[in-house]
Short mmCIF file of C-alpha atoms in Angstrom, two decimals:
data_model
loop_
_atom_site.label_atom_id
_atom_site.label_comp_id
_atom_site.label_asym_id
_atom_site.label_seq_id
_atom_site.Cartn_x
_atom_site.Cartn_y
_atom_site.Cartn_z
CA UNK A 1 13.76 -31.01 -1.17
CA UNK A 2 12.43 -29.27 -4.27
CA UNK A 3 11.05 -31.11 -7.16
CA UNK A 4 11.85 -30.10 -10.69
CA UNK A 5 9.62 -27.23 -11.95
CA UNK A 6 8.12 -27.73 -15.37
CA UNK A 7 6.77 -24.77 -17.40
CA UNK A 8 4.14 -26.29 -19.54
CA UNK A 9 2.56 -23.87 -21.99
CA UNK A 10 0.10 -26.41 -23.15
CA UNK A 11 -1.54 -26.27 -19.76
CA UNK A 12 -2.92 -22.84 -20.66
CA UNK A 13 -6.37 -23.64 -22.17
CA UNK A 14 -8.75 -21.43 -24.08
CA UNK A 15 -10.79 -20.52 -21.03
CA UNK A 16 -7.67 -19.37 -19.20
CA UNK A 17 -6.80 -17.06 -22.10
CA UNK A 18 -10.35 -15.94 -22.20
CA UNK A 19 -10.31 -15.07 -18.46
CA UNK A 20 -7.10 -13.15 -18.78
CA UNK A 21 -8.23 -11.18 -21.80
CA UNK A 22 -11.67 -10.47 -20.53
CA UNK A 23 -10.30 -9.60 -17.04
CA UNK A 24 -7.80 -7.15 -18.38
CA UNK A 25 -10.46 -5.76 -20.81
CA UNK A 26 -12.97 -5.19 -18.02
CA UNK A 27 -10.42 -3.45 -15.81
CA UNK A 28 -9.78 -1.12 -18.72
CA UNK A 29 -13.45 -0.68 -19.44
CA UNK A 30 -14.39 0.26 -15.93
CA UNK A 31 -11.55 2.80 -15.60
CA UNK A 32 -12.28 4.12 -19.14
CA UNK A 33 -15.93 4.71 -17.99
CA UNK A 34 -14.54 6.56 -14.93
CA UNK A 35 -12.30 8.54 -17.21
CA UNK A 36 -15.15 9.58 -19.45
CA UNK A 37 -17.51 10.42 -16.57
CA UNK A 38 -14.95 12.51 -14.87
CA UNK A 39 -13.77 14.19 -17.98
CA UNK A 40 -17.33 15.38 -18.70
CA UNK A 41 -18.37 16.09 -15.05
CA UNK A 42 -16.37 19.41 -14.62
CA UNK A 43 -17.96 20.76 -17.87
CA UNK A 44 -21.44 19.74 -16.64
CA UNK A 45 -20.87 21.31 -13.21
CA UNK A 46 -19.58 24.49 -14.83
CA UNK A 47 -22.61 24.69 -17.03
CA UNK A 48 -24.96 24.03 -14.13
CA UNK A 49 -23.37 26.17 -11.51
CA UNK A 50 -21.74 28.56 -13.90
CA UNK A 51 -25.19 29.68 -14.89
CA UNK A 52 -26.15 30.35 -11.32
CA UNK A 53 -23.05 32.29 -10.78
CA UNK A 54 -23.86 34.41 -13.90
CA UNK A 55 -26.78 35.85 -12.14
CA UNK A 56 -24.98 36.88 -9.03
CA UNK A 57 -21.40 37.66 -9.89
CA UNK A 58 -19.98 40.32 -12.26
CA UNK A 59 -18.19 38.74 -15.26
CA UNK A 60 -14.85 40.23 -14.37
CA UNK A 61 -14.80 38.40 -10.98
CA UNK A 62 -15.66 35.09 -12.51
CA UNK A 63 -12.98 35.39 -15.08
CA UNK A 64 -10.45 36.18 -12.38
CA UNK A 65 -11.35 33.06 -10.36
CA UNK A 66 -11.29 30.76 -13.48
CA UNK A 67 -7.87 32.13 -14.51
CA UNK A 68 -6.23 31.35 -11.18
CA UNK A 69 -3.50 28.69 -11.82
CA UNK A 70 -2.29 26.09 -9.36
CA UNK A 71 0.93 28.05 -8.95
CA UNK A 72 -0.92 31.22 -7.87
CA UNK A 73 -2.86 29.11 -5.37
CA UNK A 74 0.35 27.56 -4.04
CA UNK A 75 1.86 31.02 -3.66
CA UNK A 76 -1.07 32.32 -1.73
CA UNK A 77 -1.11 29.20 0.45
CA UNK A 78 2.60 29.62 1.07
CA UNK A 79 2.24 33.24 2.00
CA UNK A 80 -0.63 32.47 4.34
CA UNK A 81 1.24 29.63 5.96
CA UNK A 82 4.29 31.82 6.57
CA UNK A 83 2.11 34.62 7.88
CA UNK A 84 0.27 32.37 10.38
CA UNK A 85 3.34 30.32 11.53
CA UNK A 86 5.33 33.49 12.16
CA UNK A 87 2.73 35.10 14.41
CA UNK A 88 3.67 35.23 17.91
CA UNK A 89 0.72 35.85 20.33
CA UNK A 90 2.73 35.46 23.41
CA UNK A 91 6.40 35.35 24.16
CA UNK A 92 7.47 33.64 27.39
CA UNK A 93 10.17 36.21 28.03
CA UNK A 94 12.19 33.69 29.93
CA UNK A 95 15.61 32.91 28.72
CA UNK A 96 16.63 29.38 29.88
CA UNK A 97 20.01 27.86 29.93
CA UNK A 98 19.79 24.12 29.87
CA UNK A 99 21.15 22.74 33.06
CA UNK A 100 23.75 20.20 32.42
CA UNK A 101 24.93 19.30 35.91
CA UNK A 102 23.47 16.20 37.61
CA UNK A 103 21.72 16.68 40.88
CA UNK A 104 23.60 15.17 43.84
CA UNK A 105 22.21 12.05 45.30
CA UNK A 106 23.64 10.00 48.07
CA UNK A 107 22.26 6.91 46.34
CA UNK A 108 24.73 7.05 43.57
CA UNK A 109 27.61 8.73 45.49
CA UNK A 110 30.66 6.58 45.67
CA UNK A 111 32.43 8.88 48.21
CA UNK A 112 29.33 8.95 50.42
CA UNK A 113 29.26 5.24 50.57
CA UNK A 114 32.94 4.89 51.27
CA UNK A 115 32.87 7.34 54.11
CA UNK A 116 29.67 6.08 55.82
CA UNK A 117 30.02 2.38 55.47
CA UNK A 118 33.69 2.30 56.40
CA UNK A 119 32.74 2.66 60.11
CA UNK A 120 29.93 0.17 59.91
CA UNK A 121 32.24 -2.64 58.75
CA UNK A 122 34.53 -2.01 61.76
CA UNK B 1 14.45 -36.25 36.06
CA UNK B 2 11.34 -37.06 34.14
CA UNK B 3 10.08 -33.54 34.66
CA UNK B 4 13.23 -32.04 33.23
CA UNK B 5 13.00 -34.39 30.22
CA UNK B 6 9.44 -33.36 29.71
CA UNK B 7 10.43 -29.71 30.00
CA UNK B 8 13.13 -30.23 27.33
CA UNK B 9 10.71 -32.01 25.11
CA UNK B 10 8.29 -29.02 25.16
CA UNK B 11 11.14 -26.48 24.76
CA UNK B 12 11.98 -24.76 21.49
CA UNK B 13 15.43 -26.22 21.52
CA UNK B 14 14.21 -29.69 21.05
CA UNK B 15 11.74 -28.77 18.28
CA UNK B 16 13.81 -26.34 16.22
CA UNK B 17 14.28 -27.23 12.64
CA UNK B 18 16.50 -25.60 9.97
CA UNK B 19 13.18 -24.14 8.63
CA UNK B 20 12.51 -22.42 11.73
CA UNK B 21 15.92 -20.90 11.90
CA UNK B 22 15.64 -19.76 8.25
CA UNK B 23 12.29 -18.08 8.90
CA UNK B 24 13.54 -16.43 12.08
CA UNK B 25 16.43 -15.00 10.03
CA UNK B 26 13.95 -13.75 7.39
CA UNK B 27 11.89 -12.13 10.27
CA UNK B 28 14.89 -10.45 11.60
CA UNK B 29 15.80 -9.29 8.07
CA UNK B 30 12.37 -7.70 7.61
CA UNK B 31 12.78 -5.92 10.99
CA UNK B 32 16.27 -4.73 9.91
CA UNK B 33 14.99 -3.47 6.57
CA UNK B 34 12.15 -1.53 8.30
CA UNK B 35 14.26 -0.05 11.07
CA UNK B 36 17.57 0.53 9.26
CA UNK B 37 16.38 1.43 5.81
CA UNK B 38 12.71 2.53 6.67
CA UNK B 39 11.25 0.23 3.89
CA UNK B 40 7.46 0.12 4.62
CA UNK B 41 8.13 0.03 8.42
CA UNK B 42 4.40 0.04 9.29
CA UNK B 43 4.10 -3.27 7.53
CA UNK B 44 7.48 -4.96 7.79
CA UNK B 45 7.90 -4.42 11.62
CA UNK B 46 4.60 -6.27 12.38
CA UNK B 47 5.08 -8.89 9.71
CA UNK B 48 8.74 -9.49 10.76
CA UNK B 49 7.81 -9.75 14.35
CA UNK B 50 4.93 -12.00 13.46
CA UNK B 51 7.35 -14.32 11.59
CA UNK B 52 9.41 -14.56 14.77
CA UNK B 53 6.25 -15.39 16.74
CA UNK B 54 5.12 -17.94 14.25
CA UNK B 55 8.52 -19.59 13.97
CA UNK B 56 9.40 -19.87 17.64
CA UNK B 57 9.40 -23.69 17.78
CA UNK B 58 7.27 -25.65 20.15
CA UNK B 59 5.90 -29.10 20.36
CA UNK B 60 3.16 -29.14 17.79
CA UNK B 61 -0.07 -31.16 18.17
CA UNK B 62 0.38 -31.45 21.87
CA UNK B 63 -2.83 -29.58 22.68
CA UNK B 64 -0.94 -26.42 23.76
CA UNK B 65 -3.08 -24.31 21.49
CA UNK B 66 -0.09 -22.06 20.55
CA UNK B 67 0.27 -22.17 16.74
CA UNK B 68 -1.62 -19.98 14.44
CA UNK B 69 -3.03 -23.07 12.73
CA UNK B 70 -4.22 -24.71 15.94
CA UNK B 71 -7.98 -24.32 16.61
CA UNK B 72 -8.57 -22.23 19.82
CA UNK B 73 -5.26 -20.50 19.98
CA UNK B 74 -5.19 -16.69 20.29
CA UNK B 75 -3.31 -16.21 17.13
CA UNK B 76 -5.87 -18.44 15.36
CA UNK B 77 -8.73 -16.21 16.52
CA UNK B 78 -6.86 -13.12 15.30
CA UNK B 79 -6.07 -14.90 12.03
CA UNK B 80 -9.77 -15.40 11.26
CA UNK B 81 -9.94 -11.76 10.35
CA UNK B 82 -7.40 -12.63 7.47
CA UNK B 83 -9.04 -16.00 6.60
CA UNK B 84 -12.51 -14.60 6.42
CA UNK B 85 -11.43 -11.56 4.47
CA UNK B 86 -12.44 -9.07 7.09
CA UNK B 87 -9.35 -7.06 7.52
CA UNK B 88 -8.69 -6.09 3.86
CA UNK B 89 -11.97 -4.09 3.43
CA UNK B 90 -11.35 -2.32 6.77
CA UNK B 91 -7.84 -1.37 5.57
CA UNK B 92 -9.52 -0.11 2.32
CA UNK B 93 -11.85 2.12 4.37
CA UNK B 94 -8.93 3.71 6.00
CA UNK B 95 -7.06 4.13 2.68
CA UNK B 96 -10.18 5.82 1.24
CA UNK B 97 -10.43 8.13 4.19
CA UNK B 98 -6.75 9.25 3.76
CA UNK B 99 -6.56 9.34 -0.04
CA UNK B 100 -6.94 12.61 -2.02
CA UNK B 101 -8.37 11.78 -5.48
CA UNK B 102 -8.10 15.35 -6.70
CA UNK B 103 -4.86 14.77 -8.77
CA UNK B 104 -6.79 11.98 -10.59
CA UNK B 105 -9.88 14.18 -11.02
CA UNK B 106 -7.81 17.05 -12.32
CA UNK B 107 -6.39 14.94 -15.18
CA UNK B 108 -8.71 11.97 -15.56
CA UNK B 109 -6.75 10.49 -18.48
CA UNK B 110 -4.18 9.29 -16.10
CA UNK B 111 -6.79 6.85 -14.76
CA UNK B 112 -5.95 4.72 -17.72
CA UNK B 113 -2.38 4.14 -16.52
CA UNK B 114 -3.79 2.50 -13.45
CA UNK B 115 -5.60 0.09 -15.70
CA UNK B 116 -2.62 -0.59 -17.95
CA UNK B 117 -0.40 -1.42 -14.89
CA UNK B 118 -2.67 -4.37 -14.11
CA UNK B 119 -1.07 -6.30 -17.05
CA UNK B 120 1.17 -8.30 -14.67
CA UNK B 121 -1.86 -9.71 -12.87
CA UNK B 122 -3.22 -11.46 -15.95
CA UNK B 123 0.07 -12.49 -17.52
CA UNK B 124 1.26 -13.96 -14.28
CA UNK B 125 -2.04 -15.75 -13.97
CA UNK B 126 -1.22 -17.52 -17.19
CA UNK B 127 2.30 -18.17 -16.06
CA UNK B 128 1.11 -19.79 -12.92
CA UNK B 129 -1.24 -22.02 -14.86
CA UNK B 130 1.68 -23.11 -17.00
CA UNK B 131 3.66 -23.95 -13.86
CA UNK B 132 0.94 -26.30 -12.73
CA UNK B 133 -1.06 -24.15 -10.18
CA UNK B 134 -4.75 -24.50 -10.26
CA UNK B 135 -7.06 -21.85 -11.59
CA UNK B 136 -7.98 -20.22 -8.27
CA UNK B 137 -4.32 -20.52 -7.10
CA UNK B 138 -3.06 -18.81 -10.22
CA UNK B 139 -5.47 -15.96 -9.88
CA UNK B 140 -4.38 -15.32 -6.26
CA UNK B 141 -0.73 -15.34 -7.23
CA UNK B 142 -1.27 -13.06 -10.17
CA UNK B 143 -2.82 -10.39 -7.99
CA UNK B 144 0.57 -9.83 -6.34
CA UNK B 145 1.34 -7.71 -9.55
CA UNK B 146 -1.35 -5.35 -8.32
CA UNK B 147 1.13 -4.43 -5.55
CA UNK B 148 -1.72 -4.19 -3.13
CA UNK B 149 -1.42 -6.24 0.05
CA UNK B 150 -5.07 -6.10 1.24
CA UNK B 151 -6.34 -7.01 -2.26
CA UNK B 152 -3.98 -9.98 -2.49
CA UNK B 153 -5.05 -11.17 0.97
CA UNK B 154 -8.69 -10.68 0.09
CA UNK B 155 -8.53 -12.68 -3.11
CA UNK B 156 -6.43 -15.46 -1.68
CA UNK B 157 -8.74 -15.72 1.29
CA UNK B 158 -11.54 -16.47 -1.11
CA UNK B 159 -9.79 -18.48 -3.74
CA UNK B 160 -6.74 -20.12 -2.12
CA UNK B 161 -6.76 -19.76 1.64
CA UNK B 162 -3.86 -22.30 1.93
CA UNK B 163 -1.66 -19.86 0.06
CA UNK B 164 -2.43 -16.67 2.04
CA UNK B 165 0.85 -16.68 3.94
CA UNK B 166 3.06 -16.96 1.01
CA UNK B 167 1.05 -14.55 -1.15
CA UNK B 168 0.64 -11.86 1.48
CA UNK B 169 4.49 -12.05 2.38
CA UNK B 170 5.37 -11.86 -1.34
CA UNK B 171 3.03 -8.93 -1.91
CA UNK B 172 4.23 -6.94 1.11
CA UNK B 173 7.86 -7.73 0.44
CA UNK B 174 7.67 -6.43 -3.08
CA UNK B 175 5.66 -3.35 -1.97
CA UNK B 176 8.55 -2.61 0.43
CA UNK B 177 11.07 -3.22 -2.37
CA UNK B 178 9.37 -0.81 -4.74
CA UNK B 179 12.36 1.59 -4.69
CA UNK B 180 14.67 -1.31 -5.64
CA UNK B 181 12.51 -3.16 -8.24
CA UNK B 182 10.93 -0.39 -10.30
CA UNK B 183 13.75 2.18 -11.17
CA UNK B 184 15.85 -0.20 -13.42
CA UNK B 185 12.68 -1.08 -15.41
CA UNK B 186 11.60 2.56 -15.63
CA UNK B 187 15.05 3.59 -16.88
CA UNK B 188 15.30 0.64 -19.35
CA UNK B 189 11.97 1.47 -21.01
CA UNK B 190 12.41 5.24 -21.27
CA UNK B 191 14.78 7.64 -23.05
CA UNK B 192 16.42 10.57 -21.20
CA UNK B 193 14.19 12.96 -23.16
CA UNK B 194 11.00 11.15 -22.12
CA UNK B 195 12.07 11.32 -18.45
CA UNK B 196 12.42 15.02 -18.77
CA UNK B 197 8.89 15.65 -20.01
CA UNK B 198 7.30 18.37 -17.87
CA UNK B 199 3.59 17.96 -17.26
CA UNK B 200 1.27 20.95 -16.91
CA UNK B 201 0.20 21.70 -13.37
CA UNK B 202 -3.11 20.04 -12.31
CA UNK B 203 -6.18 22.18 -12.25
CA UNK B 204 -8.00 22.85 -8.92
CA UNK B 205 -10.92 20.50 -8.28
CA UNK B 206 -14.19 21.63 -6.83
CA UNK B 207 -15.68 20.12 -3.71
CA UNK B 208 -18.76 18.91 -5.78
CA UNK B 209 -16.52 16.76 -7.95
CA UNK B 210 -14.72 15.35 -4.96
CA UNK B 211 -18.11 14.40 -3.31
CA UNK B 212 -19.50 12.99 -6.58
CA UNK B 213 -16.33 10.89 -7.18
CA UNK B 214 -16.86 8.17 -4.45
CA UNK B 215 -20.60 7.82 -5.23
CA UNK B 216 -20.21 7.72 -9.01
CA UNK B 217 -16.97 5.63 -8.70
CA UNK B 218 -18.74 3.02 -6.52
CA UNK B 219 -21.75 2.74 -8.68
CA UNK B 220 -19.76 2.47 -11.99
CA UNK B 221 -17.14 0.02 -10.83
CA UNK B 222 -19.53 -1.87 -8.55
CA UNK B 223 -21.92 -2.54 -11.37
CA UNK B 224 -19.15 -3.80 -13.65
CA UNK B 225 -17.29 -5.91 -11.02
CA UNK B 226 -19.62 -6.78 -8.07
CA UNK B 227 -16.99 -9.19 -6.76
CA UNK B 228 -14.91 -6.15 -5.72
CA UNK B 229 -17.75 -4.58 -3.68
CA UNK B 230 -16.30 -5.28 -0.28
CA UNK B 231 -13.08 -3.57 -1.20
CA UNK B 232 -14.38 -0.79 -3.48
CA UNK B 233 -17.42 -0.20 -1.31
CA UNK B 234 -15.19 0.60 1.71
CA UNK B 235 -12.61 2.47 -0.27
CA UNK B 236 -15.17 4.86 -1.70
CA UNK B 237 -17.14 5.03 1.62
CA UNK B 238 -13.97 6.08 3.45
CA UNK B 239 -13.30 8.70 0.70
CA UNK B 240 -16.84 10.04 1.05
CA UNK B 241 -16.25 10.38 4.81
CA UNK B 242 -13.25 12.50 4.06
CA UNK B 243 -14.56 14.56 1.21
CA UNK B 244 -18.01 15.35 2.59
CA UNK B 245 -16.33 17.38 5.31
CA UNK B 246 -19.37 16.71 7.61
CA UNK B 247 -18.07 13.48 9.13
CA UNK B 248 -14.63 14.51 10.18
CA UNK B 249 -14.66 12.40 13.31
CA UNK B 250 -15.51 9.23 11.38
CA UNK B 251 -12.95 9.97 8.70
CA UNK B 252 -10.32 10.68 11.44
CA UNK B 253 -11.05 7.31 13.08
CA UNK B 254 -10.95 5.45 9.83
CA UNK B 255 -7.69 6.86 8.73
CA UNK B 256 -5.91 6.78 12.06
CA UNK B 257 -7.06 4.55 14.88
CA UNK B 258 -8.95 1.97 12.94
CA UNK B 259 -6.48 1.37 10.14
CA UNK B 260 -3.60 1.30 12.66
CA UNK B 261 -5.26 -1.43 14.81
CA UNK B 262 -6.14 -3.43 11.78
CA UNK B 263 -2.64 -3.08 10.26
CA UNK B 264 -1.10 -4.29 13.55
CA UNK B 265 -3.26 -7.43 13.75
CA UNK B 266 -3.11 -8.07 10.03
CA UNK B 267 0.67 -7.67 9.89
CA UNK B 268 1.30 -9.78 13.03
CA UNK B 269 -0.96 -12.73 11.96
CA UNK B 270 0.18 -12.73 8.34
CA UNK B 271 3.76 -12.87 9.66
CA UNK B 272 2.92 -15.64 12.14
CA UNK B 273 1.16 -17.60 9.37
CA UNK B 274 4.56 -18.34 7.85
CA UNK B 275 5.13 -21.18 10.40
CA UNK B 276 8.07 -23.05 8.82
CA UNK B 277 6.34 -26.45 8.91
CA UNK B 278 3.55 -25.31 6.62
CA UNK B 279 5.15 -22.33 4.82
CA UNK B 280 8.48 -23.61 3.53
CA UNK B 281 7.34 -25.56 0.46
CA UNK B 282 8.42 -25.45 -3.13
CA UNK B 283 5.08 -23.71 -3.92
CA UNK B 284 6.11 -20.77 -1.65
CA UNK B 285 9.38 -20.37 -3.62
CA UNK B 286 7.45 -20.30 -6.91
CA UNK B 287 5.06 -17.82 -5.60
CA UNK B 288 7.85 -15.51 -4.67
CA UNK B 289 9.33 -15.85 -8.20
CA UNK B 290 5.97 -15.36 -9.85
CA UNK B 291 5.18 -12.41 -7.65
CA UNK B 292 8.40 -10.70 -8.61
CA UNK B 293 7.66 -11.22 -12.30
CA UNK B 294 4.18 -10.08 -11.91
CA UNK B 295 5.34 -6.90 -10.22
CA UNK B 296 7.89 -6.18 -12.97
CA UNK B 297 5.40 -6.78 -15.83
CA UNK B 298 2.99 -4.52 -14.19
CA UNK B 299 5.54 -1.70 -13.95
CA UNK B 300 6.49 -2.18 -17.58
CA UNK B 301 2.86 -2.19 -18.57
CA UNK B 302 2.23 1.18 -16.99
CA UNK B 303 5.40 2.80 -18.44
CA UNK B 304 4.71 1.40 -21.91
CA UNK B 305 1.08 2.50 -21.93
CA UNK B 306 2.13 6.02 -20.98
CA UNK B 307 4.45 5.97 -24.05
CA UNK B 308 1.60 4.75 -26.17
CA UNK B 309 -0.61 7.52 -24.93
CA UNK B 310 2.08 10.09 -25.75
CA UNK B 311 1.82 9.01 -29.46
CA UNK B 312 -1.77 10.57 -29.39
CA UNK B 313 -1.08 13.51 -27.13
CA UNK B 314 0.32 16.79 -28.17
CA UNK B 315 2.20 19.73 -26.61
CA UNK B 316 1.89 20.16 -22.81
CA UNK B 317 -0.69 17.35 -22.63
CA UNK B 318 2.15 14.81 -22.90
CA UNK B 319 2.74 12.35 -20.06
CA UNK B 320 6.03 11.71 -18.49
CA UNK B 321 6.23 7.91 -18.84
CA UNK B 322 7.85 7.53 -15.49
CA UNK B 323 4.51 8.03 -13.78
CA UNK B 324 3.15 4.97 -15.57
CA UNK B 325 5.14 2.80 -13.11
CA UNK B 326 3.03 4.34 -10.34
CA UNK B 327 -0.09 2.53 -11.81
CA UNK B 328 0.82 -0.55 -9.76
CA UNK B 329 -0.73 1.09 -6.70
CA UNK B 330 1.67 0.58 -3.84
CA UNK B 331 0.57 3.96 -2.57
CA UNK B 332 2.48 6.23 -2.23
CA UNK B 333 5.87 4.45 -2.67
CA UNK B 334 5.62 4.00 -6.46
CA UNK B 335 4.57 7.63 -6.87
CA UNK B 336 7.57 8.65 -4.76
CA UNK B 337 9.81 6.41 -6.99
CA UNK B 338 8.53 8.29 -10.12
CA UNK B 339 9.21 11.69 -8.41
CA UNK B 340 12.76 10.54 -7.55
CA UNK B 341 13.51 9.31 -11.03
CA UNK B 342 12.02 12.47 -12.59
CA UNK B 343 14.32 14.58 -10.37
CA UNK B 344 17.26 12.50 -11.42
CA UNK B 345 16.53 13.39 -15.09
CA UNK B 346 15.69 17.03 -14.45
CA UNK B 347 16.05 18.47 -10.94
CA UNK B 348 13.36 20.99 -11.64
CA UNK B 349 10.69 18.37 -12.66
CA UNK B 350 8.41 17.39 -9.86
CA UNK B 351 6.20 14.38 -10.81
CA UNK B 352 4.82 13.47 -7.40
CA UNK B 353 1.38 15.04 -7.78
CA UNK B 354 1.03 13.65 -11.35
CA UNK B 355 2.13 10.17 -10.31
CA UNK B 356 -0.44 10.04 -7.40
CA UNK B 357 -3.17 9.88 -10.11
CA UNK B 358 -2.22 6.55 -11.70
CA UNK B 359 -1.23 5.42 -8.13
CA UNK B 360 -4.74 5.76 -6.72
CA UNK B 361 -6.25 4.58 -10.02
CA UNK B 362 -4.10 1.46 -9.57
CA UNK B 363 -5.73 0.77 -6.29
CA UNK B 364 -9.20 0.79 -8.06
CA UNK B 365 -7.79 -1.20 -10.95
CA UNK B 366 -6.32 -4.01 -8.82
CA UNK B 367 -9.52 -4.18 -6.80
CA UNK B 368 -11.58 -4.43 -9.98
CA UNK B 369 -9.21 -7.10 -11.23
CA UNK B 370 -9.67 -9.08 -7.95
CA UNK B 371 -13.40 -8.76 -8.25
CA UNK B 372 -13.34 -10.15 -11.81
CA UNK B 373 -11.28 -13.05 -10.72
CA UNK B 374 -13.58 -13.82 -7.77
CA UNK B 375 -16.62 -13.56 -9.96
CA UNK B 376 -15.25 -16.04 -12.55
CA UNK B 377 -13.64 -18.50 -10.21
CA UNK B 378 -15.83 -18.79 -7.14
#
């Protein structure tokens, strides 16, 4: 069913190598450009918006915001989450015990059928 | 009597071949892997069931308009979305609307891992050429190493439509098998000390950066590789819907209802396209082998490049090379694998957030690679 497979390196021509090398190079180049742009962008934004903030906020407040680490943010988020999820606006005040017994139904009652249909057969 | 014979002639029992049985077993295996082991269930269940639909035998060429390759059949209409490359960009729109690029923005150097991990695409392209595949076929096969199903479908719909079934099945199978394929390569290429490297926590990213990213990202990558515009355009558009915070309804639709609908139709039709009579060929087997190789090389490329970067980085800027493997995209499974392997080396070392950066960069990288291939070969 399966013909023999041959791995023929000579089938790889210069233009194939060129495509592979150029392709990989271009992928790298486009992502390097993204890397460069987004490495510089935060500094640009800081310079642009930081300047505005300088006029409105006291220096101590700015320094505090800048120094907040991810861990501090995570702790604040966790504390808020716990606070909000543990709030109980309303309690139902009804204690329920789950009923386990099945409701009686003549449709699935064996004894009902035995008693009632016995006479009919006669 | 003639009626009975005619009925039998049309029934599956009279038309079944060993190929059909094999493919039905593969379909059941896919469903089993998805249900029992939860390997990419959102993909493997539709694909697995699609394989069952596509391989239920019937009398072909009898004008019944049943098979996916028969003009006028319902499945054929649905399959047009795959053949014409409509579904992959829609999937990318949903991915963009659900992806948070802030880990990548907080540590942009990790973007480079997403580029390095595309190595498998180009080496496998050369391998496929050596095995006798044509130039466009080889490019379509190589893209499996990008571990990105929609990209693989998109490029093969353009360059090698006759191979879509095999390529899509291979790509999605290997994406589902990320937790099996990647860890041995990651362990082989890293030392226990490297696996214990703790990376500094990512900084917080401003809303402005998040809004600028999809716009700048589209323009920069689109200008370099216009062939990837349908994919990257939708990816970044979806991300802008999410990050702008003013189009919440559109973002919600893109990342929930729309992507779900497209995934169902795409998975089902790709599965059904594996009709044994057209799918079971020596070429399909070779594509599966090359796809696995491509995936492994890409994983190795990401890990090795992270090690290379570490030679130039100092102190807490060093990168845990395990996250390099996440550069193959396969969001978020390969990032999850990096996290699990990191925890095995050091139970206090959480790499998930860091691994998401090369992971999403890999999506961009594989789309750019596809765009370049399309630009060169169409």
